[in-house]
PDB file of N, CA and C in Angstrom:
ATOM      1  N   MET A  15     -12.157  38.388   3.638  1.00 50.00           N
ATOM      2  CA  MET A  15     -11.572  37.732   4.781  1.00 50.00           C
ATOM      3  C   MET A  15     -10.654  36.612   4.292  1.00 50.00           C
ATOM      4  N   ALA A  16      -9.435  36.618   4.726  1.00 57.00           N
ATOM      5  CA  ALA A  16      -8.442  35.631   4.289  1.00 57.00           C
ATOM      6  C   ALA A  16      -8.542  34.368   5.130  1.00 57.00           C
ATOM      7  N   PHE A  17      -8.198  33.258   4.495  1.00 55.00           N
ATOM      8  CA  PHE A  17      -8.194  31.971   5.189  1.00 55.00           C
ATOM      9  C   PHE A  17      -6.943  31.866   6.044  1.00 55.00           C
ATOM     10  N   ASP A  18      -7.133  31.514   7.296  1.00 55.00           N
ATOM     11  CA  ASP A  18      -6.021  31.354   8.227  1.00 55.00           C
ATOM     12  C   ASP A  18      -5.858  29.860   8.523  1.00 55.00           C
ATOM     13  N   PRO A  19      -4.839  29.191   7.930  1.00 55.00           N
ATOM     14  CA  PRO A  19      -4.694  27.753   8.125  1.00 55.00           C
ATOM     15  C   PRO A  19      -4.457  27.351   9.577  1.00 55.00           C
ATOM     16  N   SER A  20      -3.919  28.240  10.384  1.00 57.00           N
ATOM     17  CA  SER A  20      -3.671  27.892  11.783  1.00 57.00           C
ATOM     18  C   SER A  20      -4.956  27.920  12.600  1.00 57.00           C
ATOM     19  N   ALA A  21      -6.009  28.577  12.093  1.00 55.00           N
ATOM     20  CA  ALA A  21      -7.266  28.669  12.818  1.00 55.00           C
ATOM     21  C   ALA A  21      -8.079  27.378  12.720  1.00 55.00           C
ATOM     22  N   ALA A  22      -7.958  26.663  11.609  1.00 52.00           N
ATOM     23  CA  ALA A  22      -8.709  25.425  11.419  1.00 52.00           C
ATOM     24  C   ALA A  22      -7.907  24.251  11.988  1.00 52.00           C
ATOM     25  N   PRO A  23      -8.516  23.461  12.858  1.00 56.00           N
ATOM     26  CA  PRO A  23      -7.778  22.306  13.385  1.00 56.00           C
ATOM     27  C   PRO A  23      -7.544  21.279  12.284  1.00 56.00           C
ATOM     28  N   ARG A  24      -6.330  20.794  12.185  1.00 62.00           N
ATOM     29  CA  ARG A  24      -5.995  19.799  11.162  1.00 62.00           C
ATOM     30  C   ARG A  24      -6.142  18.418  11.764  1.00 62.00           C
ATOM     31  N   GLN A  25      -6.801  17.583  11.041  1.00 69.00           N
ATOM     32  CA  GLN A  25      -6.960  16.211  11.472  1.00 69.00           C
ATOM     33  C   GLN A  25      -5.679  15.449  11.150  1.00 69.00           C
ATOM     34  N   ALA A  26      -5.220  14.681  12.110  1.00 78.00           N
ATOM     35  CA  ALA A  26      -3.998  13.899  11.893  1.00 78.00           C
ATOM     36  C   ALA A  26      -4.242  12.863  10.803  1.00 78.00           C
ATOM     37  N   ARG A  27      -3.243  12.662   9.977  1.00 87.00           N
ATOM     38  CA  ARG A  27      -3.335  11.690   8.892  1.00 87.00           C
ATOM     39  C   ARG A  27      -2.305  10.590   9.108  1.00 87.00           C
ATOM     40  N   VAL A  28      -2.672   9.421   8.672  1.00 88.00           N
ATOM     41  CA  VAL A  28      -1.754   8.286   8.715  1.00 88.00           C
ATOM     42  C   VAL A  28      -0.952   8.321   7.424  1.00 88.00           C
ATOM     43  N   PHE A  29       0.352   8.143   7.534  1.00 91.00           N
ATOM     44  CA  PHE A  29       1.185   8.087   6.345  1.00 91.00           C
ATOM     45  C   PHE A  29       2.324   7.108   6.579  1.00 91.00           C
ATOM     46  N   PHE A  30       3.057   6.819   5.528  1.00 92.00           N
ATOM     47  CA  PHE A  30       4.163   5.879   5.601  1.00 92.00           C
ATOM     48  C   PHE A  30       5.411   6.579   6.114  1.00 92.00           C
ATOM     49  N   GLU A  31       6.205   5.850   6.887  1.00 92.00           N
ATOM     50  CA  GLU A  31       7.508   6.352   7.305  1.00 92.00           C
ATOM     51  C   GLU A  31       8.481   6.152   6.154  1.00 92.00           C
ATOM     52  N   ARG A  32       9.616   6.800   6.236  1.00 95.00           N
ATOM     53  CA  ARG A  32      10.610   6.730   5.154  1.00 95.00           C
ATOM     54  C   ARG A  32      11.036   5.297   4.840  1.00 95.00           C
ATOM     55  N   ARG A  33      11.332   4.510   5.854  1.00 96.00           N
ATOM     56  CA  ARG A  33      11.751   3.117   5.667  1.00 96.00           C
ATOM     57  C   ARG A  33      10.657   2.312   4.971  1.00 96.00           C
ATOM     58  N   GLU A  34       9.414   2.545   5.355  1.00 95.00           N
ATOM     59  CA  GLU A  34       8.284   1.842   4.742  1.00 95.00           C
ATOM     60  C   GLU A  34       8.136   2.219   3.275  1.00 95.00           C
ATOM     61  N   LEU A  35       8.256   3.508   2.988  1.00 95.00           N
ATOM     62  CA  LEU A  35       8.178   3.963   1.596  1.00 95.00           C
ATOM     63  C   LEU A  35       9.301   3.374   0.755  1.00 95.00           C
ATOM     64  N   GLU A  36      10.496   3.297   1.321  1.00 96.00           N
ATOM     65  CA  GLU A  36      11.619   2.698   0.595  1.00 96.00           C
ATOM     66  C   GLU A  36      11.321   1.250   0.234  1.00 96.00           C
ATOM     67  N   GLN A  37      10.754   0.491   1.174  1.00 96.00           N
ATOM     68  CA  GLN A  37      10.410  -0.907   0.905  1.00 96.00           C
ATOM     69  C   GLN A  37       9.345  -0.998  -0.190  1.00 96.00           C
ATOM     70  N   LEU A  38       8.331  -0.164  -0.097  1.00 96.00           N
ATOM     71  CA  LEU A  38       7.252  -0.191  -1.080  1.00 96.00           C
ATOM     72  C   LEU A  38       7.757   0.184  -2.471  1.00 96.00           C
ATOM     73  N   LEU A  39       8.591   1.204  -2.548  1.00 95.00           N
ATOM     74  CA  LEU A  39       9.101   1.636  -3.852  1.00 95.00           C
ATOM     75  C   LEU A  39      10.113   0.650  -4.429  1.00 95.00           C
ATOM     76  N   ARG A  40      10.844  -0.040  -3.567  1.00 95.00           N
ATOM     77  CA  ARG A  40      11.757  -1.091  -4.041  1.00 95.00           C
ATOM     78  C   ARG A  40      10.949  -2.242  -4.666  1.00 95.00           C
ATOM     79  N   LEU A  41       9.871  -2.644  -4.010  1.00 95.00           N
ATOM     80  CA  LEU A  41       8.987  -3.677  -4.558  1.00 95.00           C
ATOM     81  C   LEU A  41       8.371  -3.192  -5.864  1.00 95.00           C
ATOM     82  N   TYR A  42       7.913  -1.951  -5.885  1.00 95.00           N
ATOM     83  CA  TYR A  42       7.304  -1.388  -7.090  1.00 95.00           C
ATOM     84  C   TYR A  42       8.297  -1.412  -8.258  1.00 95.00           C
ATOM     85  N   GLY A  43       9.535  -0.999  -8.016  1.00 95.00           N
ATOM     86  CA  GLY A  43      10.557  -0.998  -9.058  1.00 95.00           C
ATOM     87  C   GLY A  43      10.823  -2.389  -9.605  1.00 95.00           C
ATOM     88  N   ARG A  44      10.860  -3.372  -8.716  1.00 93.00           N
ATOM     89  CA  ARG A  44      11.073  -4.761  -9.142  1.00 93.00           C
ATOM     90  C   ARG A  44       9.919  -5.251 -10.015  1.00 93.00           C
ATOM     91  N   MET A  45       8.696  -4.929  -9.617  1.00 92.00           N
ATOM     92  CA  MET A  45       7.531  -5.380 -10.365  1.00 92.00           C
ATOM     93  C   MET A  45       7.396  -4.641 -11.704  1.00 92.00           C
ATOM     94  N   VAL A  46       7.813  -3.393 -11.764  1.00 93.00           N
ATOM     95  CA  VAL A  46       7.829  -2.656 -13.037  1.00 93.00           C
ATOM     96  C   VAL A  46       8.842  -3.296 -13.982  1.00 93.00           C
ATOM     97  N   ALA A  47      10.007  -3.649 -13.446  1.00 92.00           N
ATOM     98  CA  ALA A  47      11.038  -4.294 -14.270  1.00 92.00           C
ATOM     99  C   ALA A  47      10.552  -5.631 -14.825  1.00 92.00           C
ATOM    100  N   GLN A  48       9.674  -6.307 -14.111  1.00 89.00           N
ATOM    101  CA  GLN A  48       9.114  -7.577 -14.573  1.00 89.00           C
ATOM    102  C   GLN A  48       7.923  -7.376 -15.511  1.00 89.00           C
ATOM    103  N   GLY A  49       7.498  -6.114 -15.668  1.00 89.00           N
ATOM    104  CA  GLY A  49       6.377  -5.819 -16.555  1.00 89.00           C
ATOM    105  C   GLY A  49       5.011  -6.051 -15.936  1.00 89.00           C
ATOM    106  N   GLU A  50       4.955  -6.231 -14.614  1.00 89.00           N
ATOM    107  CA  GLU A  50       3.690  -6.511 -13.933  1.00 89.00           C
ATOM    108  C   GLU A  50       2.906  -5.238 -13.599  1.00 89.00           C
ATOM    109  N   TRP A  51       3.608  -4.222 -13.129  1.00 92.00           N
ATOM    110  CA  TRP A  51       2.956  -2.991 -12.670  1.00 92.00           C
ATOM    111  C   TRP A  51       3.430  -1.828 -13.516  1.00 92.00           C
ATOM    112  N   ARG A  52       2.568  -0.810 -13.642  1.00 93.00           N
ATOM    113  CA  ARG A  52       2.945   0.347 -14.450  1.00 93.00           C
ATOM    114  C   ARG A  52       2.740   1.694 -13.766  1.00 93.00           C
ATOM    115  N   ASP A  53       1.933   1.745 -12.721  1.00 93.00           N
ATOM    116  CA  ASP A  53       1.640   3.014 -12.073  1.00 93.00           C
ATOM    117  C   ASP A  53       1.328   2.757 -10.603  1.00 93.00           C
ATOM    118  N   TYR A  54       1.434   3.805  -9.798  1.00 94.00           N
ATOM    119  CA  TYR A  54       1.085   3.680  -8.389  1.00 94.00           C
ATOM    120  C   TYR A  54       0.465   4.971  -7.883  1.00 94.00           C
ATOM    121  N   ALA A  55      -0.185   4.873  -6.737  1.00 94.00           N
ATOM    122  CA  ALA A  55      -0.770   6.036  -6.063  1.00 94.00           C
ATOM    123  C   ALA A  55      -0.560   5.856  -4.569  1.00 94.00           C
ATOM    124  N   ILE A  56      -0.343   6.969  -3.879  1.00 94.00           N
ATOM    125  CA  ILE A  56      -0.174   6.949  -2.431  1.00 94.00           C
ATOM    126  C   ILE A  56      -1.246   7.844  -1.828  1.00 94.00           C
ATOM    127  N   ASP A  57      -1.956   7.309  -0.845  1.00 93.00           N
ATOM    128  CA  ASP A  57      -2.998   8.074  -0.158  1.00 93.00           C
ATOM    129  C   ASP A  57      -2.728   8.057   1.336  1.00 93.00           C
ATOM    130  N   GLY A  58      -2.804   9.216   1.955  1.00 91.00           N
ATOM    131  CA  GLY A  58      -2.710   9.334   3.406  1.00 91.00           C
ATOM    132  C   GLY A  58      -4.026   9.869   3.926  1.00 91.00           C
ATOM    133  N   LEU A  59      -4.786   9.033   4.580  1.00 89.00           N
ATOM    134  CA  LEU A  59      -6.113   9.407   5.052  1.00 89.00           C
ATOM    135  C   LEU A  59      -6.130   9.470   6.578  1.00 89.00           C
ATOM    136  N   SER A  60      -7.268   9.776   7.139  1.00 90.00           N
ATOM    137  CA  SER A  60      -7.341   9.948   8.590  1.00 90.00           C
ATOM    138  C   SER A  60      -7.170   8.644   9.354  1.00 90.00           C
ATOM    139  N   ASP A  61      -7.591   7.512   8.791  1.00 92.00           N
ATOM    140  CA  ASP A  61      -7.486   6.259   9.524  1.00 92.00           C
ATOM    141  C   ASP A  61      -6.538   5.238   8.902  1.00 92.00           C
ATOM    142  N   PHE A  62      -6.104   5.456   7.674  1.00 93.00           N
ATOM    143  CA  PHE A  62      -5.145   4.537   7.065  1.00 93.00           C
ATOM    144  C   PHE A  62      -4.395   5.213   5.929  1.00 93.00           C
ATOM    145  N   ALA A  63      -3.262   4.579   5.570  1.00 95.00           N
ATOM    146  CA  ALA A  63      -2.472   4.995   4.405  1.00 95.00           C
ATOM    147  C   ALA A  63      -2.501   3.841   3.414  1.00 95.00           C
ATOM    148  N   ALA A  64      -2.537   4.172   2.123  1.00 96.00           N
ATOM    149  CA  ALA A  64      -2.618   3.132   1.101  1.00 96.00           C
ATOM    150  C   ALA A  64      -1.611   3.395  -0.009  1.00 96.00           C
ATOM    151  N   PHE A  65      -0.967   2.329  -0.443  1.00 96.00           N
ATOM    152  CA  PHE A  65      -0.085   2.343  -1.596  1.00 96.00           C
ATOM    153  C   PHE A  65      -0.764   1.437  -2.613  1.00 96.00           C
ATOM    154  N   SER A  66      -1.321   2.019  -3.665  1.00 96.00           N
ATOM    155  CA  SER A  66      -2.070   1.264  -4.669  1.00 96.00           C
ATOM    156  C   SER A  66      -1.229   1.111  -5.917  1.00 96.00           C
ATOM    157  N   VAL A  67      -1.273  -0.083  -6.521  1.00 95.00           N
ATOM    158  CA  VAL A  67      -0.520  -0.335  -7.749  1.00 95.00           C
ATOM    159  C   VAL A  67      -1.487  -0.708  -8.864  1.00 95.00           C
ATOM    160  N   PHE A  68      -1.127  -0.285 -10.074  1.00 94.00           N
ATOM    161  CA  PHE A  68      -1.997  -0.434 -11.229  1.00 94.00           C
ATOM    162  C   PHE A  68      -1.264  -1.095 -12.383  1.00 94.00           C
ATOM    163  N   ARG A  69      -1.981  -1.840 -13.167  1.00 88.00           N
ATOM    164  CA  ARG A  69      -1.465  -2.361 -14.428  1.00 88.00           C
ATOM    165  C   ARG A  69      -1.503  -1.237 -15.463  1.00 88.00           C
ATOM    166  N   ARG A  70      -2.616  -0.514 -15.480  1.00 79.00           N
ATOM    167  CA  ARG A  70      -2.782   0.679 -16.318  1.00 79.00           C
ATOM    168  C   ARG A  70      -3.389   1.762 -15.447  1.00 79.00           C
ATOM    169  N   ALA A  71      -3.011   2.997 -15.688  1.00 70.00           N
ATOM    170  CA  ALA A  71      -3.468   4.101 -14.848  1.00 70.00           C
ATOM    171  C   ALA A  71      -4.983   4.291 -14.892  1.00 70.00           C
ATOM    172  N   SER A  72      -5.618   3.883 -15.965  1.00 73.00           N
ATOM    173  CA  SER A  72      -7.051   4.103 -16.106  1.00 73.00           C
ATOM    174  C   SER A  72      -7.897   3.025 -15.428  1.00 73.00           C
ATOM    175  N   GLU A  73      -7.276   2.015 -14.858  1.00 79.00           N
ATOM    176  CA  GLU A  73      -8.000   0.904 -14.260  1.00 79.00           C
ATOM    177  C   GLU A  73      -8.050   1.022 -12.746  1.00 79.00           C
ATOM    178  N   ALA A  74      -8.820   0.131 -12.150  1.00 89.00           N
ATOM    179  CA  ALA A  74      -8.838   0.003 -10.691  1.00 89.00           C
ATOM    180  C   ALA A  74      -7.505  -0.610 -10.260  1.00 89.00           C
ATOM    181  N   PRO A  75      -7.087  -0.385  -9.022  1.00 92.00           N
ATOM    182  CA  PRO A  75      -5.796  -0.939  -8.588  1.00 92.00           C
ATOM    183  C   PRO A  75      -5.790  -2.464  -8.570  1.00 92.00           C
ATOM    184  N   LEU A  76      -4.644  -3.027  -8.935  1.00 92.00           N
ATOM    185  CA  LEU A  76      -4.449  -4.481  -8.823  1.00 92.00           C
ATOM    186  C   LEU A  76      -4.367  -4.877  -7.356  1.00 92.00           C
ATOM    187  N   TYR A  77      -3.559  -4.117  -6.610  1.00 94.00           N
ATOM    188  CA  TYR A  77      -3.345  -4.376  -5.194  1.00 94.00           C
ATOM    189  C   TYR A  77      -3.293  -3.048  -4.453  1.00 94.00           C
ATOM    190  N   ARG A  78      -3.709  -3.104  -3.193  1.00 95.00           N
ATOM    191  CA  ARG A  78      -3.559  -1.987  -2.270  1.00 95.00           C
ATOM    192  C   ARG A  78      -2.814  -2.513  -1.053  1.00 95.00           C
ATOM    193  N   ILE A  79      -1.747  -1.841  -0.704  1.00 96.00           N
ATOM    194  CA  ILE A  79      -1.003  -2.191   0.495  1.00 96.00           C
ATOM    195  C   ILE A  79      -1.371  -1.126   1.519  1.00 96.00           C
ATOM    196  N   GLU A  80      -2.049  -1.543   2.585  1.00 95.00           N
ATOM    197  CA  GLU A  80      -2.592  -0.596   3.547  1.00 95.00           C
ATOM    198  C   GLU A  80      -1.893  -0.686   4.894  1.00 95.00           C
ATOM    199  N   LYS A  81      -1.763   0.480   5.511  1.00 94.00           N
ATOM    200  CA  LYS A  81      -1.246   0.594   6.865  1.00 94.00           C
ATOM    201  C   LYS A  81      -2.384   1.154   7.714  1.00 94.00           C
ATOM    202  N   ARG A  82      -2.885   0.351   8.650  1.00 92.00           N
ATOM    203  CA  ARG A  82      -3.970   0.754   9.538  1.00 92.00           C
ATOM    204  C   ARG A  82      -3.496   0.587  10.981  1.00 92.00           C
ATOM    205  N   PRO A  83      -2.964   1.655  11.575  1.00 90.00           N
ATOM    206  CA  PRO A  83      -2.436   1.563  12.944  1.00 90.00           C
ATOM    207  C   PRO A  83      -3.470   1.109  13.976  1.00 90.00           C
ATOM    208  N   ALA A  84      -4.737   1.382  13.753  1.00 88.00           N
ATOM    209  CA  ALA A  84      -5.775   0.983  14.709  1.00 88.00           C
ATOM    210  C   ALA A  84      -5.888  -0.538  14.826  1.00 88.00           C
ATOM    211  N   LEU A  85      -5.460  -1.278  13.825  1.00 88.00           N
ATOM    212  CA  LEU A  85      -5.541  -2.743  13.847  1.00 88.00           C
ATOM    213  C   LEU A  85      -4.241  -3.407  14.288  1.00 88.00           C
ATOM    214  N   ALA A  86      -3.253  -2.621  14.686  1.00 86.00           N
ATOM    215  CA  ALA A  86      -1.923  -3.163  14.996  1.00 86.00           C
ATOM    216  C   ALA A  86      -1.958  -4.231  16.082  1.00 86.00           C
ATOM    217  N   ARG A  87      -2.760  -4.071  17.089  1.00 88.00           N
ATOM    218  CA  ARG A  87      -2.783  -5.037  18.190  1.00 88.00           C
ATOM    219  C   ARG A  87      -3.715  -6.208  17.936  1.00 88.00           C
ATOM    220  N   ARG A  88      -4.590  -6.071  16.975  1.00 88.00           N
ATOM    221  CA  ARG A  88      -5.534  -7.151  16.699  1.00 88.00           C
ATOM    222  C   ARG A  88      -5.077  -7.994  15.527  1.00 88.00           C
ATOM    223  N   GLN A  89      -5.305  -7.538  14.334  1.00 86.00           N
ATOM    224  CA  GLN A  89      -5.024  -8.319  13.129  1.00 86.00           C
ATOM    225  C   GLN A  89      -3.679  -7.999  12.513  1.00 86.00           C
ATOM    226  N   GLY A  90      -3.100  -6.905  12.895  1.00 89.00           N
ATOM    227  CA  GLY A  90      -1.864  -6.436  12.283  1.00 89.00           C
ATOM    228  C   GLY A  90      -2.142  -5.175  11.493  1.00 89.00           C
ATOM    229  N   ALA A  91      -1.220  -4.240  11.548  1.00 92.00           N
ATOM    230  CA  ALA A  91      -1.424  -2.941  10.917  1.00 92.00           C
ATOM    231  C   ALA A  91      -1.332  -3.003   9.396  1.00 92.00           C
ATOM    232  N   TRP A  92      -0.719  -4.044   8.845  1.00 95.00           N
ATOM    233  CA  TRP A  92      -0.455  -4.116   7.406  1.00 95.00           C
ATOM    234  C   TRP A  92      -1.358  -5.130   6.721  1.00 95.00           C
ATOM    235  N   ALA A  93      -1.786  -4.788   5.501  1.00 95.00           N
ATOM    236  CA  ALA A  93      -2.595  -5.720   4.720  1.00 95.00           C
ATOM    237  C   ALA A  93      -2.344  -5.505   3.238  1.00 95.00           C
ATOM    238  N   VAL A  94      -2.386  -6.601   2.485  1.00 95.00           N
ATOM    239  CA  VAL A  94      -2.366  -6.546   1.027  1.00 95.00           C
ATOM    240  C   VAL A  94      -3.775  -6.918   0.596  1.00 95.00           C
ATOM    241  N   ILE A  95      -4.388  -6.016  -0.149  1.00 95.00           N
ATOM    242  CA  ILE A  95      -5.768  -6.199  -0.579  1.00 95.00           C
ATOM    243  C   ILE A  95      -5.794  -6.289  -2.092  1.00 95.00           C
ATOM    244  N   GLY A  96      -6.428  -7.331  -2.597  1.00 92.00           N
ATOM    245  CA  GLY A  96      -6.519  -7.554  -4.037  1.00 92.00           C
ATOM    246  C   GLY A  96      -7.746  -6.885  -4.626  1.00 92.00           C
ATOM    247  N   GLN A  97      -7.954  -7.131  -5.904  1.00 89.00           N
ATOM    248  CA  GLN A  97      -9.111  -6.570  -6.583  1.00 89.00           C
ATOM    249  C   GLN A  97     -10.376  -7.102  -5.932  1.00 89.00           C
ATOM    250  N   GLY A  98     -11.377  -6.258  -5.840  1.00 88.00           N
ATOM    251  CA  GLY A  98     -12.629  -6.659  -5.208  1.00 88.00           C
ATOM    252  C   GLY A  98     -12.600  -6.556  -3.697  1.00 88.00           C
ATOM    253  N   GLY A  99     -11.511  -6.054  -3.123  1.00 90.00           N
ATOM    254  CA  GLY A  99     -11.435  -5.874  -1.679  1.00 90.00           C
ATOM    255  C   GLY A  99     -11.075  -7.112  -0.887  1.00 90.00           C
ATOM    256  N   VAL A 100     -10.578  -8.145  -1.552  1.00 92.00           N
ATOM    257  CA  VAL A 100     -10.207  -9.384  -0.878  1.00 92.00           C
ATOM    258  C   VAL A 100      -8.873  -9.191  -0.158  1.00 92.00           C
ATOM    259  N   VAL A 101      -8.843  -9.475   1.150  1.00 93.00           N
ATOM    260  CA  VAL A 101      -7.598  -9.380   1.920  1.00 93.00           C
ATOM    261  C   VAL A 101      -6.767 -10.621   1.615  1.00 93.00           C
ATOM    262  N   LEU A 102      -5.621 -10.421   0.982  1.00 93.00           N
ATOM    263  CA  LEU A 102      -4.745 -11.520   0.589  1.00 93.00           C
ATOM    264  C   LEU A 102      -3.763 -11.898   1.686  1.00 93.00           C
ATOM    265  N   ARG A 103      -3.341 -10.900   2.452  1.00 93.00           N
ATOM    266  CA  ARG A 103      -2.382 -11.157   3.528  1.00 93.00           C
ATOM    267  C   ARG A 103      -2.467 -10.024   4.534  1.00 93.00           C
ATOM    268  N   ARG A 104      -2.324 -10.361   5.806  1.00 94.00           N
ATOM    269  CA  ARG A 104      -2.355  -9.377   6.879  1.00 94.00           C
ATOM    270  C   ARG A 104      -1.260  -9.730   7.872  1.00 94.00           C
ATOM    271  N   GLY A 105      -0.635  -8.722   8.473  1.00 93.00           N
ATOM    272  CA  GLY A 105       0.425  -9.011   9.424  1.00 93.00           C
ATOM    273  C   GLY A 105       0.886  -7.801  10.196  1.00 93.00           C
ATOM    274  N   GLN A 106       1.809  -8.059  11.115  1.00 93.00           N
ATOM    275  CA  GLN A 106       2.348  -7.021  11.997  1.00 93.00           C
ATOM    276  C   GLN A 106       3.473  -6.218  11.346  1.00 93.00           C
ATOM    277  N   GLU A 107       4.236  -6.859  10.445  1.00 94.00           N
ATOM    278  CA  GLU A 107       5.405  -6.223   9.846  1.00 94.00           C
ATOM    279  C   GLU A 107       5.234  -6.107   8.334  1.00 94.00           C
ATOM    280  N   LEU A 108       5.685  -4.994   7.778  1.00 93.00           N
ATOM    281  CA  LEU A 108       5.554  -4.748   6.342  1.00 93.00           C
ATOM    282  C   LEU A 108       6.308  -5.786   5.522  1.00 93.00           C
ATOM    283  N   ASP A 109       7.548  -6.087   5.892  1.00 93.00           N
ATOM    284  CA  ASP A 109       8.320  -7.049   5.087  1.00 93.00           C
ATOM    285  C   ASP A 109       7.672  -8.424   5.075  1.00 93.00           C
ATOM    286  N   GLN A 110       7.048  -8.812   6.150  1.00 93.00           N
ATOM    287  CA  GLN A 110       6.336 -10.090   6.227  1.00 93.00           C
ATOM    288  C   GLN A 110       5.153 -10.093   5.250  1.00 93.00           C
ATOM    289  N   VAL A 111       4.424  -9.018   5.196  1.00 94.00           N
ATOM    290  CA  VAL A 111       3.246  -8.916   4.329  1.00 94.00           C
ATOM    291  C   VAL A 111       3.656  -8.854   2.856  1.00 94.00           C
ATOM    292  N   LEU A 112       4.755  -8.180   2.557  1.00 93.00           N
ATOM    293  CA  LEU A 112       5.197  -8.034   1.169  1.00 93.00           C
ATOM    294  C   LEU A 112       5.757  -9.330   0.588  1.00 93.00           C
ATOM    295  N   ARG A 113       6.024 -10.319   1.417  1.00 93.00           N
ATOM    296  CA  ARG A 113       6.533 -11.604   0.915  1.00 93.00           C
ATOM    297  C   ARG A 113       5.549 -12.291  -0.016  1.00 93.00           C
ATOM    298  N   ILE A 114       4.306 -11.893   0.037  1.00 92.00           N
ATOM    299  CA  ILE A 114       3.304 -12.481  -0.859  1.00 92.00           C
ATOM    300  C   ILE A 114       3.689 -12.267  -2.323  1.00 92.00           C
ATOM    301  N   PHE A 115       4.406 -11.190  -2.600  1.00 90.00           N
ATOM    302  CA  PHE A 115       4.819 -10.891  -3.971  1.00 90.00           C
ATOM    303  C   PHE A 115       6.099 -11.625  -4.367  1.00 90.00           C
ATOM    304  N   ASP A 116       6.833 -12.166  -3.418  1.00 85.00           N
ATOM    305  CA  ASP A 116       8.059 -12.909  -3.703  1.00 85.00           C
ATOM    306  C   ASP A 116       7.776 -14.298  -4.251  1.00 85.00           C
ATOM    307  N   ARG A 117       6.669 -14.834  -3.917  1.00 61.00           N
ATOM    308  CA  ARG A 117       6.356 -16.204  -4.276  1.00 61.00           C
ATOM    309  C   ARG A 117       6.038 -16.389  -5.750  1.00 61.00           C
ATOM    310  N   GLY A 118       5.644 -15.326  -6.412  1.00 58.00           N
ATOM    311  CA  GLY A 118       5.238 -15.462  -7.798  1.00 58.00           C
ATOM    312  C   GLY A 118       3.904 -16.166  -7.941  1.00 58.00           C
ATOM    313  N   ARG A 119       3.128 -16.179  -6.866  1.00 55.00           N
ATOM    314  CA  ARG A 119       1.837 -16.848  -6.867  1.00 55.00           C
ATOM    315  C   ARG A 119       0.828 -16.120  -7.754  1.00 55.00           C
ATOM    316  N   PHE A 120       0.981 -14.809  -7.821  1.00 54.00           N
ATOM    317  CA  PHE A 120      -0.008 -14.023  -8.526  1.00 54.00           C
ATOM    318  C   PHE A 120       0.555 -13.555  -9.849  1.00 54.00           C
ATOM    319  N   LYS A 121      -0.189 -13.771 -10.877  1.00 56.00           N
ATOM    320  CA  LYS A 121       0.213 -13.354 -12.215  1.00 56.00           C
ATOM    321  C   LYS A 121      -0.948 -12.593 -12.819  1.00 56.00           C
ATOM    322  N   VAL A 122      -0.677 -11.414 -13.342  1.00 56.00           N
ATOM    323  CA  VAL A 122      -1.708 -10.609 -13.966  1.00 56.00           C
ATOM    324  C   VAL A 122      -1.973 -11.164 -15.346  1.00 56.00           C
ATOM    325  N   VAL A 123      -3.224 -11.443 -15.634  1.00 53.00           N
ATOM    326  CA  VAL A 123      -3.617 -12.000 -16.918  1.00 53.00           C
ATOM    327  C   VAL A 123      -4.570 -11.029 -17.584  1.00 53.00           C
ATOM    328  N   ASP A 124      -4.267 -10.653 -18.818  1.00 51.00           N
ATOM    329  CA  ASP A 124      -5.150  -9.745 -19.559  1.00 51.00           C
ATOM    330  C   ASP A 124      -6.317 -10.482 -20.141  1.00 51.00           C
TER     331      ASP A 124
END
């Protein structure tokens, strides 16, 4: 019996729009040029999408930039989460949340 993909209901997934991905990849490119980040991963799950950045591919992510549409009216759909799950910044707009990386407040120390 062959698998029929149209027979199984697909659960909707949250993912980034093109403009959002462009912003995330522009930030990633800038941070790679500065030697801060070396790898990234993108996850689209049922309740949120995550853009994770790594210093080394074998390590846990340095930061996760999450899009959670369910929180849009309360805390804001966007969040930057640091190591250990600490929410560093939350907001309604992606560019507002990404400003945390413009300040140079965070420096990766080996």
